[in-house]
Coordinates of C-alpha atoms and ligand atoms in Angstrom, one line a residue:
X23 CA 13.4 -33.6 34.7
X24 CA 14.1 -35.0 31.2
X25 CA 17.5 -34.9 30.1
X26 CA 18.7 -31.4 29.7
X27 CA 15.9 -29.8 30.2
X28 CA 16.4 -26.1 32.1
X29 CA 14.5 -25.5 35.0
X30 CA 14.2 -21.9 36.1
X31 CA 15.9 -20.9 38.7
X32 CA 16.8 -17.4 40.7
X33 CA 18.9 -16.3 38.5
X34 CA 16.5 -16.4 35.4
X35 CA 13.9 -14.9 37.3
X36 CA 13.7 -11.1 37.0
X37 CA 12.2 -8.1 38.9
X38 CA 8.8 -7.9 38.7
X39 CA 6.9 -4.8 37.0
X40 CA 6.6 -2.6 39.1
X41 CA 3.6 -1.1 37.0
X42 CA 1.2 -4.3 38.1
X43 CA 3.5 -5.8 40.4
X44 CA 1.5 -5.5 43.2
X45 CA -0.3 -8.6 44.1
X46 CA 2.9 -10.8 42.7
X47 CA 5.8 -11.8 45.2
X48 CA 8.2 -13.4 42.3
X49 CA 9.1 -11.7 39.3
X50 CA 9.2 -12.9 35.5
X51 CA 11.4 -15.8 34.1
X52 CA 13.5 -14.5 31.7
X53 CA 11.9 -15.8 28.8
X54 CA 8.4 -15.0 30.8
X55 CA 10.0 -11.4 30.2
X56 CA 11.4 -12.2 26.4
X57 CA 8.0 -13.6 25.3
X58 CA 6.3 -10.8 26.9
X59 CA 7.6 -8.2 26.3
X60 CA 6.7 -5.7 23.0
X61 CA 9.1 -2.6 23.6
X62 CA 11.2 -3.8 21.4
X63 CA 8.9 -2.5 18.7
X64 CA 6.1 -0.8 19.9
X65 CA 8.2 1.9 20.9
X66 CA 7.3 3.3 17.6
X67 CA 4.4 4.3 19.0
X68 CA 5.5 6.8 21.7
X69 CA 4.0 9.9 19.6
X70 CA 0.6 8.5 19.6
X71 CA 0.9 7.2 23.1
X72 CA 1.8 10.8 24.6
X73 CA -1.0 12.3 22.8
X74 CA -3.0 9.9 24.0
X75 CA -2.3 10.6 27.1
X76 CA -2.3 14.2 27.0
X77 CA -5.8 14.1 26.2
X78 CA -7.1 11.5 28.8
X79 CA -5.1 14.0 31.3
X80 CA -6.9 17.0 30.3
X81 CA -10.5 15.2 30.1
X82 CA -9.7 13.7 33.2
X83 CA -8.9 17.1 34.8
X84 CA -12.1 19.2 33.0
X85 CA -14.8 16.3 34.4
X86 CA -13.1 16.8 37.8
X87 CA -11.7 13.1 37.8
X88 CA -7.8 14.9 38.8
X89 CA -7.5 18.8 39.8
X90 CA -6.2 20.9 37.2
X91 CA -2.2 21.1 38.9
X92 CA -2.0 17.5 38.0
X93 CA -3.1 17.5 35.0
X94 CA -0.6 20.2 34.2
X95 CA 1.9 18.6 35.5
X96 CA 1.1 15.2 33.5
X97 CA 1.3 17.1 30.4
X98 CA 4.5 19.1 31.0
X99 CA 6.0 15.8 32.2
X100 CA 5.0 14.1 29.0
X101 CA 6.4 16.6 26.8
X102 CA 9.4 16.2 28.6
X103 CA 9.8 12.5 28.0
X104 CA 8.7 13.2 24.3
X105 CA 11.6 15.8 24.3
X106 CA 13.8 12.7 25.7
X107 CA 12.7 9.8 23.0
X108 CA 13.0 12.3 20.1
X109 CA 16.5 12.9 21.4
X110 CA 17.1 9.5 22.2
X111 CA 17.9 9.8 25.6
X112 CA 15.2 7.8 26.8
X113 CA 16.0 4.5 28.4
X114 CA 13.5 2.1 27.7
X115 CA 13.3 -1.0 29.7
X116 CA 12.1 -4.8 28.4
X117 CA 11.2 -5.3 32.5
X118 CA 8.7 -2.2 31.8
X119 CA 7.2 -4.5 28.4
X120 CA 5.8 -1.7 26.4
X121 CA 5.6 1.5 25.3
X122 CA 3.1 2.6 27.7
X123 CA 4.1 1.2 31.0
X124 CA 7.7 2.8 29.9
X125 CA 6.3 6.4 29.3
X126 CA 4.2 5.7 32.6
X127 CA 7.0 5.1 34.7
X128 CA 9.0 7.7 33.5
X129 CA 6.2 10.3 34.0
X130 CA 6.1 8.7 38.1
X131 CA 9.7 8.9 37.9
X132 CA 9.6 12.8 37.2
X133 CA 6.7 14.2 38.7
X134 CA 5.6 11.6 41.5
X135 CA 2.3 11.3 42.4
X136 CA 0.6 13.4 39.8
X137 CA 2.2 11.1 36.9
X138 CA 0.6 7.9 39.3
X139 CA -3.2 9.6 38.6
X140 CA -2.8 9.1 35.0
X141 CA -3.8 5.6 34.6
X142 CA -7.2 6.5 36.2
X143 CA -10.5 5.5 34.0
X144 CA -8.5 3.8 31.3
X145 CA -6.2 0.7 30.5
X146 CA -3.4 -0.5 28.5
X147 CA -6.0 -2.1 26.4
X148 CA -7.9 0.7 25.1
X149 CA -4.8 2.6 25.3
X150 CA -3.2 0.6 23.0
X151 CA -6.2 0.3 20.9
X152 CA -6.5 4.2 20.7
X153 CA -2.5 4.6 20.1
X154 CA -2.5 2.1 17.4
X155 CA -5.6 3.6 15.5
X156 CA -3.5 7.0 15.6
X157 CA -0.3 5.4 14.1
X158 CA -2.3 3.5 11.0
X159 CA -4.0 6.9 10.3
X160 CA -0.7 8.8 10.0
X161 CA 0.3 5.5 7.8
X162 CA -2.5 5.8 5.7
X163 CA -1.9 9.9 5.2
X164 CA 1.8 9.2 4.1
X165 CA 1.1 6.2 2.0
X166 CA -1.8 8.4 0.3
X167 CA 0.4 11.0 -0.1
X168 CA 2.7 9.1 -1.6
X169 CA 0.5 6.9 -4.2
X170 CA -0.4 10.6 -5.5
X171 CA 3.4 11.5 -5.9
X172 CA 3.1 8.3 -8.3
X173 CA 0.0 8.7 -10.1
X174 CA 1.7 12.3 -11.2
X175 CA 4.5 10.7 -12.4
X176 CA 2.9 8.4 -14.0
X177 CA 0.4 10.6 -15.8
X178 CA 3.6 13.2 -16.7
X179 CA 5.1 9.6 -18.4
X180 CA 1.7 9.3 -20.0
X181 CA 0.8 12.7 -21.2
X182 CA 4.5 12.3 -22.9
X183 CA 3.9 9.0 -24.6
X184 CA 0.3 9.8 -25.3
X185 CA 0.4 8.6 -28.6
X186 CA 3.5 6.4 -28.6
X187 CA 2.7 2.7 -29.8
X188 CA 3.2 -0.1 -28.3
X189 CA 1.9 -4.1 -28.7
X190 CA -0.9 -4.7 -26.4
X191 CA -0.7 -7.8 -25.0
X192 CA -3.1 -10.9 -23.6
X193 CA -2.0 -13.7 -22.8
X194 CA 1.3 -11.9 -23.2
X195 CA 0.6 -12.5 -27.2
X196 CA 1.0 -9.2 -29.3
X197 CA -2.9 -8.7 -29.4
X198 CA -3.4 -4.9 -30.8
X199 CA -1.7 -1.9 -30.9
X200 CA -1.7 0.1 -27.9
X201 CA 0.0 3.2 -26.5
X202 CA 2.8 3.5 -24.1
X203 CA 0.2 6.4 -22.5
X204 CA -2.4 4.4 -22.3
X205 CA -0.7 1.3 -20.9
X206 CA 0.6 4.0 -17.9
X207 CA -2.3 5.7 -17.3
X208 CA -3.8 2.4 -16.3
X209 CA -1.8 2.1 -13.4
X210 CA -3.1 5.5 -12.6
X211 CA -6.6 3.8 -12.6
X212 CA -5.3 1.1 -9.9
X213 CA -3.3 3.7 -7.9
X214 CA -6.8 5.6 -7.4
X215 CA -8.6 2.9 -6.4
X216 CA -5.8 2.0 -3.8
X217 CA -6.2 5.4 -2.5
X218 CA -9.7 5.3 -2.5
X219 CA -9.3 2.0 -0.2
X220 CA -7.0 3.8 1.9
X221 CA -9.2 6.7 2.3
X222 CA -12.2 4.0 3.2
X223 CA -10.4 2.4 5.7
X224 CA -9.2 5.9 7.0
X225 CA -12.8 6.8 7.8
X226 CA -14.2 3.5 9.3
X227 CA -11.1 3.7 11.7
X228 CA -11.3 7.4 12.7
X229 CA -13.5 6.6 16.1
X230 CA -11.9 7.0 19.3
X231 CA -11.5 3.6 21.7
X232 CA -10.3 6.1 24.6
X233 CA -12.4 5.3 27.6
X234 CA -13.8 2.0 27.1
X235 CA -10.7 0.9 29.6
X236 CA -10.5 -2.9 30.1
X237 CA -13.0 -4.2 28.5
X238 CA -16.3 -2.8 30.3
X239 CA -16.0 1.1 30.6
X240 CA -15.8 2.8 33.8
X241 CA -17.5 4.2 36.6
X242 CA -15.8 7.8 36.4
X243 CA -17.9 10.3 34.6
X244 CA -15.8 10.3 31.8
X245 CA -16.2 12.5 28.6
X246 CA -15.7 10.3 25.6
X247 CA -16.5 13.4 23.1
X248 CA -14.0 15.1 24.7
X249 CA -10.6 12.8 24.0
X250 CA -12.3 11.9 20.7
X251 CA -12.0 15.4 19.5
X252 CA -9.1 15.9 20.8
X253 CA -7.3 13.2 18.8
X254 CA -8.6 14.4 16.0
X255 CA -11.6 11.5 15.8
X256 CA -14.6 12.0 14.5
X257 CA -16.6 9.9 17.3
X258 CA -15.9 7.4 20.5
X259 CA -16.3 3.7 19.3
X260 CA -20.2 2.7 20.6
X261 CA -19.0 -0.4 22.1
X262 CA -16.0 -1.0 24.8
X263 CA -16.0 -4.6 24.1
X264 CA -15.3 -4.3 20.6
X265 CA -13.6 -1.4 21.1
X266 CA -10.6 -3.5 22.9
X267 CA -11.0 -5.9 20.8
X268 CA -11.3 -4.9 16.9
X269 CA -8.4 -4.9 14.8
X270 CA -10.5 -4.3 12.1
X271 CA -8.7 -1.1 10.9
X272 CA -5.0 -2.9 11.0
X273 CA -6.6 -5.8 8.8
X274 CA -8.2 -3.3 6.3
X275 CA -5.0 -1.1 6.0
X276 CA -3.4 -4.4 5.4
X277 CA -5.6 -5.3 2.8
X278 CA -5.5 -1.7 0.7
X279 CA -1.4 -2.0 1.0
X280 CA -2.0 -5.4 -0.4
X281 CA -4.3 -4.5 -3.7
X282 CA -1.7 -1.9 -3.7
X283 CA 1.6 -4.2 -3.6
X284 CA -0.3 -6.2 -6.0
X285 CA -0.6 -3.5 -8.5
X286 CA 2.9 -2.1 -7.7
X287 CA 4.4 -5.8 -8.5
X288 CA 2.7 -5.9 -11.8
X289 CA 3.9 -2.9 -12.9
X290 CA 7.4 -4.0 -11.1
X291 CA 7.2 -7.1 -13.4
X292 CA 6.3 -5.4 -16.8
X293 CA 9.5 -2.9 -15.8
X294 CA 11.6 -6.4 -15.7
X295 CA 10.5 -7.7 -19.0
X296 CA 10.3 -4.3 -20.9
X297 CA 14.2 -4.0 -19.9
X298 CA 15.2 -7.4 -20.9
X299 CA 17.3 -7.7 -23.7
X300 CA 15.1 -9.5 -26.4
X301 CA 12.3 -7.1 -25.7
X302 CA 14.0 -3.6 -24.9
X303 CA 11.1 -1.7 -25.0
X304 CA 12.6 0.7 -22.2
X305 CA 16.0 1.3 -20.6
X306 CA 16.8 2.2 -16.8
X307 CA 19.9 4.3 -15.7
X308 CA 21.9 3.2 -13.8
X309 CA 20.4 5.1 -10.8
X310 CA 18.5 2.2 -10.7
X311 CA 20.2 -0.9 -12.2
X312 CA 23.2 -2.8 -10.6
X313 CA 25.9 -4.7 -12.5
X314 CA 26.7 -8.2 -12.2
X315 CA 30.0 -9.5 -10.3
X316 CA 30.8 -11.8 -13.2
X317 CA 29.0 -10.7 -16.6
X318 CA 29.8 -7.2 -17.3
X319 CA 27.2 -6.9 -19.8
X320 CA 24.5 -7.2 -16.9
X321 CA 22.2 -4.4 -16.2
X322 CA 20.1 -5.9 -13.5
X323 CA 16.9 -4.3 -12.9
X324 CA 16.7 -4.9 -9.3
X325 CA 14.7 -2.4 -7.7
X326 CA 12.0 -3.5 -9.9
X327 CA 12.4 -6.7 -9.0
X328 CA 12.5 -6.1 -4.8
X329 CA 9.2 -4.1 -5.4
X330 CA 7.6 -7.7 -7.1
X331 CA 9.1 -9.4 -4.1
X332 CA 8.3 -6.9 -1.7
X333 CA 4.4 -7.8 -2.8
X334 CA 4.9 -11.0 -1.3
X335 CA 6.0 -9.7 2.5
X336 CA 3.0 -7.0 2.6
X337 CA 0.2 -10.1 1.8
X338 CA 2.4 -11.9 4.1
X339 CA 1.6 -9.4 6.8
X340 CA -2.5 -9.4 6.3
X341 CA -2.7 -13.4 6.5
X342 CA -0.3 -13.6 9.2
X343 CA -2.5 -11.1 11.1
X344 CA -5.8 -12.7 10.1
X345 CA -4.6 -15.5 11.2
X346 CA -3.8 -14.1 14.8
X347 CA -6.9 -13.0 14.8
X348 CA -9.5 -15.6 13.5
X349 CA -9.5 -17.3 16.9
X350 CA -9.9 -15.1 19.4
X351 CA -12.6 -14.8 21.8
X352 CA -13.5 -11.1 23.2
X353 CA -12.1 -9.2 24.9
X354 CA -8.7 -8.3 24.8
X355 CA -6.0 -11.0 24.7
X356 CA -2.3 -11.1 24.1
X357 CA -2.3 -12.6 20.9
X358 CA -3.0 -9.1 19.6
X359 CA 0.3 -7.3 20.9
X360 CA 1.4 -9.2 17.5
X361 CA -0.5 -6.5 15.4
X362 CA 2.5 -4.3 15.3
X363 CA 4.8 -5.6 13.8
X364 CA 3.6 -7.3 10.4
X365 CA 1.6 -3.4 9.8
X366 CA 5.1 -1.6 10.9
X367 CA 7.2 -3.9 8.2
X368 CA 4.7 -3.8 5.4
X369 CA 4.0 -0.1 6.4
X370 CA 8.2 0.4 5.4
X371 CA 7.7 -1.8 2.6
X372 CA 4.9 0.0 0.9
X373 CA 6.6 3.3 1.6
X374 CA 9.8 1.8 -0.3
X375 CA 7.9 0.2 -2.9
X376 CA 6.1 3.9 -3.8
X377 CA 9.3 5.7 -3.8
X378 CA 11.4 3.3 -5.6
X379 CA 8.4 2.7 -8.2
X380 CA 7.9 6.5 -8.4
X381 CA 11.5 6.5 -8.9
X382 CA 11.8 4.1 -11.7
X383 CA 9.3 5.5 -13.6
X384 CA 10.3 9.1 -14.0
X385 CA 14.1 7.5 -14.7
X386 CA 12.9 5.5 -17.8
X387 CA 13.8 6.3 -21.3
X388 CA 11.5 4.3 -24.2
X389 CA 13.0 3.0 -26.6
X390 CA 10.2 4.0 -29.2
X391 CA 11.5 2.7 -32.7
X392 CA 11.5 -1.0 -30.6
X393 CA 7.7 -0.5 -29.4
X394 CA 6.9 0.7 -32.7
X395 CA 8.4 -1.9 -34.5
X396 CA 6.5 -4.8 -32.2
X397 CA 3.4 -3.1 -32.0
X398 CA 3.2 -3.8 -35.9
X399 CA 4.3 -7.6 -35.8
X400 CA 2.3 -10.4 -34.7
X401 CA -0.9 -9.5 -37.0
X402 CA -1.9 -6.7 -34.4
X403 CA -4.0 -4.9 -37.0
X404 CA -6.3 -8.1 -37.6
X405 CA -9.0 -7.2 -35.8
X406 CA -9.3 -3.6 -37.1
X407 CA -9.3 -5.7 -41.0
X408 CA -11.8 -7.6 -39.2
X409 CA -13.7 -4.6 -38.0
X410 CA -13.5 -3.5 -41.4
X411 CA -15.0 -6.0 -43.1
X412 CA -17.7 -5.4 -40.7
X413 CA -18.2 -1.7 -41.4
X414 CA -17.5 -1.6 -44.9
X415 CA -18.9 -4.7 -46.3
X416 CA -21.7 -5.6 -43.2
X417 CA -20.1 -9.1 -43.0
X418 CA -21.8 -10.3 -39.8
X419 CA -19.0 -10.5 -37.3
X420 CA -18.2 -14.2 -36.5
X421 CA -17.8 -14.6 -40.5
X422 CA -15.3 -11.6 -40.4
X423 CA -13.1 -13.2 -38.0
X424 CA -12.8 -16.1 -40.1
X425 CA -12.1 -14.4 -43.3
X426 CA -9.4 -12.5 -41.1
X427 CA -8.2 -15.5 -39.9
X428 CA -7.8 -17.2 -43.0
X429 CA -5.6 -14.0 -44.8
X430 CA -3.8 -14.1 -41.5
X431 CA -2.8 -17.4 -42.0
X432 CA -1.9 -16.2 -46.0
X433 CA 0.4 -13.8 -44.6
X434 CA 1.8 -16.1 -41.9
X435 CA 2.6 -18.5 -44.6
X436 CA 4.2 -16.1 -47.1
X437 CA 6.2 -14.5 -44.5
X438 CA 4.7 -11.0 -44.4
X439 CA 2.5 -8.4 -42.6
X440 CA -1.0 -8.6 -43.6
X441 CA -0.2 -4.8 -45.1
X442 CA 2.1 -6.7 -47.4
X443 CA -0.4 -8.8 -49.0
X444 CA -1.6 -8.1 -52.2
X445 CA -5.3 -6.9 -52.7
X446 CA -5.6 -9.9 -55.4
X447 CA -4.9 -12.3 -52.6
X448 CA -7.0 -10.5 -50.3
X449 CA -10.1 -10.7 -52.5
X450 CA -9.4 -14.4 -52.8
X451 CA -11.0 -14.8 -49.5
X452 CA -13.1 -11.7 -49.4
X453 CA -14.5 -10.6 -53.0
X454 CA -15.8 -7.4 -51.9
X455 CA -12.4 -6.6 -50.2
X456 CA -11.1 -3.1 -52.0
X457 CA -8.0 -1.0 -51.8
X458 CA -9.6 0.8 -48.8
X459 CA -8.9 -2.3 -46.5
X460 CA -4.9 -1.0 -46.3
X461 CA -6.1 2.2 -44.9
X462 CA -6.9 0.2 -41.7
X463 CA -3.7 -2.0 -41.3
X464 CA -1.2 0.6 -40.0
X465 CA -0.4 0.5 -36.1
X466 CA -1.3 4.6 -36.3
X467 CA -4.4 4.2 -38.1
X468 CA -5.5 1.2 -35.3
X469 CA -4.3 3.4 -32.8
X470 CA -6.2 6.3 -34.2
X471 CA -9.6 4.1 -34.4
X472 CA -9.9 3.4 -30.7
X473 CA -11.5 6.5 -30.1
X474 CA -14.4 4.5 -28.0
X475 CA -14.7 6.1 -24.4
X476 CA -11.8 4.4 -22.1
X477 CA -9.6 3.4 -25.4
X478 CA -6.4 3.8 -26.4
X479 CA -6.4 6.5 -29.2
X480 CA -4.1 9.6 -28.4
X481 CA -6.4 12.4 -27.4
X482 CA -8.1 10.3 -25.3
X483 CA -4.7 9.4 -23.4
X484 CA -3.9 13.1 -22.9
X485 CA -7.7 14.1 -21.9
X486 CA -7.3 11.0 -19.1
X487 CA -3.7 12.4 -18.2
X488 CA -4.7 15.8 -18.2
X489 CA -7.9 15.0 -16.0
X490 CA -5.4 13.1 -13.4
X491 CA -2.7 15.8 -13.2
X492 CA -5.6 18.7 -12.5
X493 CA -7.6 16.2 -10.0
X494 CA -3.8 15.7 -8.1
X495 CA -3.1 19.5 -8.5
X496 CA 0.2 19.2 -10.8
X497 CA 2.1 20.9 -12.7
X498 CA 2.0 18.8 -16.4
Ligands
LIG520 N1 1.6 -4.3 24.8 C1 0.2 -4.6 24.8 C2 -0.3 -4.8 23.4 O1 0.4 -4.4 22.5 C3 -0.6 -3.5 25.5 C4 -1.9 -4.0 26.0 C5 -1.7 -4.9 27.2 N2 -2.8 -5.2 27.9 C6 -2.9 -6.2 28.8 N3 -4.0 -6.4 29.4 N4 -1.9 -7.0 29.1 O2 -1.3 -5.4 23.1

């Protein structure tokens, strides 16, 4: 042996499971057992497990596989131990690994050999696959529930501000007025689409992997239909292989909470510059700022900023679970016992990122003189003289744009709005240009114009907001 190197000896052996111990006359190294084992974290599935279980028991009993007394006492058992974890005086045990062998044993432990019939005509692997399906679901209802919760708020936020200006930006450039309504309720349009994704991915994973056991199905006359229905899917999976082996529905839910995290951080990082001090276009309270240990002046906008961050940990999870993944050869392997815990953490971060967002956004005040003020500056209106050239005078286009461009740089150079130039110095560049141009240059009246299906024009901010808050069932 090299150096240092530790060989294992007695003492870092352990027990051996007793749950497949069987053919194996040495237990575990302890870091056989560290490695190994998932309890740690997939304890977090116990609800799904029992159920699970509680319907195999029953099919098991109705196609005669067990008598009817065992099954009974299976599922009184398991209620028990669910009794036990909810009051957290269950012991689980790392020599046990996982969830299931832990709830197994205990069940053996309390009613003998009934609790020992369980494990007939199934496997850990499609009962893992079966619990884990269960868990995402209820992940996806919350989350779902929960990107709703925001879209209200956000469309409340909206209907408010419906025809408050703001700059519209590209390139982060002022590029023409907007509203603060309209600017909201496209994060309404996002939040749908994520919930539509979440719904997809719902539906695809609602079959039922109960019964295709280790890899190949069984011999016992098992009824599929039965546990499917009882677990509130709408069909078995049509092939065991796959059905041990797909992670499909972990990956999709990973990649809806991404586009979601995604969206989220964008609107976490508009939050953060809207709040800054040269912009101030809103203001947070300090239910959601923190202070700075050494500048007093400081209003940090921090939740904003963990929700941006938070982005990053949620993609973090989908590639890091692809990756597992990408390289594994059917069926069942090992590798995919680390599914759990990259969907539990950015299941916890989407949930925070929802509420905090949802939080942020009914807190905010707008600081409407500021929004008003820039949504004026920067030559916003250009395009609507521009436009009016267009309409008025029928100057194709492309030449309207440069006669735009050229008063622009007029006003530029003189220091002014192009409001503020004279119609004189207008019609030096335009002859046909008349007094009616100035009717076109005010933020409102831009606003006001966009009345093109989709744009930014008051009524239809409110019609878009009202149409969201019915669709959600809110009060406005
Ligand atoms: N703890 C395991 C997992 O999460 C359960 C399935 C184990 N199956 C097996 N054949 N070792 O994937």
């Amino acid at each position: 042996m090299p150096g240092n190197a530790k060989t294992l000896t007695d003492q870092d052996a352990h027990e051996a499971n007793a749950q497949w111990g069987g053919r194996f006359a040495g237990g575990p190294a302890a870091i056989m057992q560290d490695i190994n084992a998932s309890i740690g974290f997939d304890k977090a599935l116990w609800r799904q497990d029992i159920a699970g279980s509680k319907a195999h028991a029953a099919m098991l009993a109705k196609t005669g596989i067990i008598s009817g007394e065992d099954a009974r006492a299976i599922t009184e058992g398991l209620d028990q131990i669910g009794h036990e974890i909810a009051a957290g005086m269950f012991e689980f045990s790392t020599a046990l690994e996982d969830i299931h062998m832990n709830i197994e044993a205990r069940l053996s432990d309390r009613i003998g050999e009934a609790g020992k019939r369980l494990h007939t005509a199934r496997s850990r692997n499609d009962q893992v696959a079966t619990d884990f399906r269960l868990w995402v679901r209820d992940a996806i209802d919350g989350l779902e529930q929960q990107a709703a919760a925001l879209m209200r708020a956000l469309a409340r936020r909206a209907l408010e501000h419906a025809a408050t200006p703001m700059p519209g930006f590209t390139h982060l450039q002022t590029a023409q007025p907007v509203t603060f309504g309209h600017h909201l309720m496209a994060y309404v349009e996002m939040l749908a689409r994520d919930r539509g994704r979440l719904n997809d991915a719902r539906r695809r994973l609602n079959e039922s992997p109960l019964g295709s056991a280790a890899l190949a199905g069984t011999s016992f006359p098992i009824d599929r239909e039965m546990t499917a229905r009882a677990l509130g899917f709408d069909r078995p999976t049509a092939n065991s292989l796959d059905a041990v082996s797909d992670r499909d529905f972990a990956l999709e839910y990973l990649s809806a909470l991404s586009i979601m995290a995604m969206h989220l951080s964008r609107l976490a990082e508009e939050i953060v510059i809207w709040c800054s001090a040269p912009f101030s276009f809103i203001r947070l309270s300090d239910a959601f700022t923190t202070g700075s240990s050494i500048m007093p002046q400081k209003r940090n906008p921090d939740a904003a900023e963990l929700v941006r961050a938070k982005g990053g940990r949620i993609t973090g999870a989908l590639v890091g679970l692809l990756t597992v993944m990408k390289g594994l050869p059917l069926a069942y392997a090992k590798d995919m016992q680390e599914d759990k815990e990259p969907v539990f953490a950015a299941t916890d971060a989407a949930t925070l990122c929802l509420a905090a967002m949802d939080g942020m956004v009914r807190d905010l005040t707008v600081n409407e003189a500021q929004m008003r003020a820039y949504a004026g500056s920067g030559f916003s209106t250009a395009t609507d003289l521009a436009d009016w050239l267009v309409r008025v005078l029928k100057v194709p286009f492309r030449t309207a744009h440069h006669v735009t461009g050229r008063l622009v740089g007029k006003a530029e150079a003189k220091g002014v709005g192009l409001a503020e130039l004279s119609l004189a110095e207008m019609q030096e560049e335009e002859a046909g240009i008349t007094q009616d141009i100035f009717s076109v240059l005010s933020v409102d009246s831009s606003i006001a114009s966009r009345t093109s299906p989709g744009g930014t024009a008051a009524d239809n901010v409110r019609a878009q907001a009202t149409h969201w808050l019915d669709t959600l069932g809110a009060q406005k």
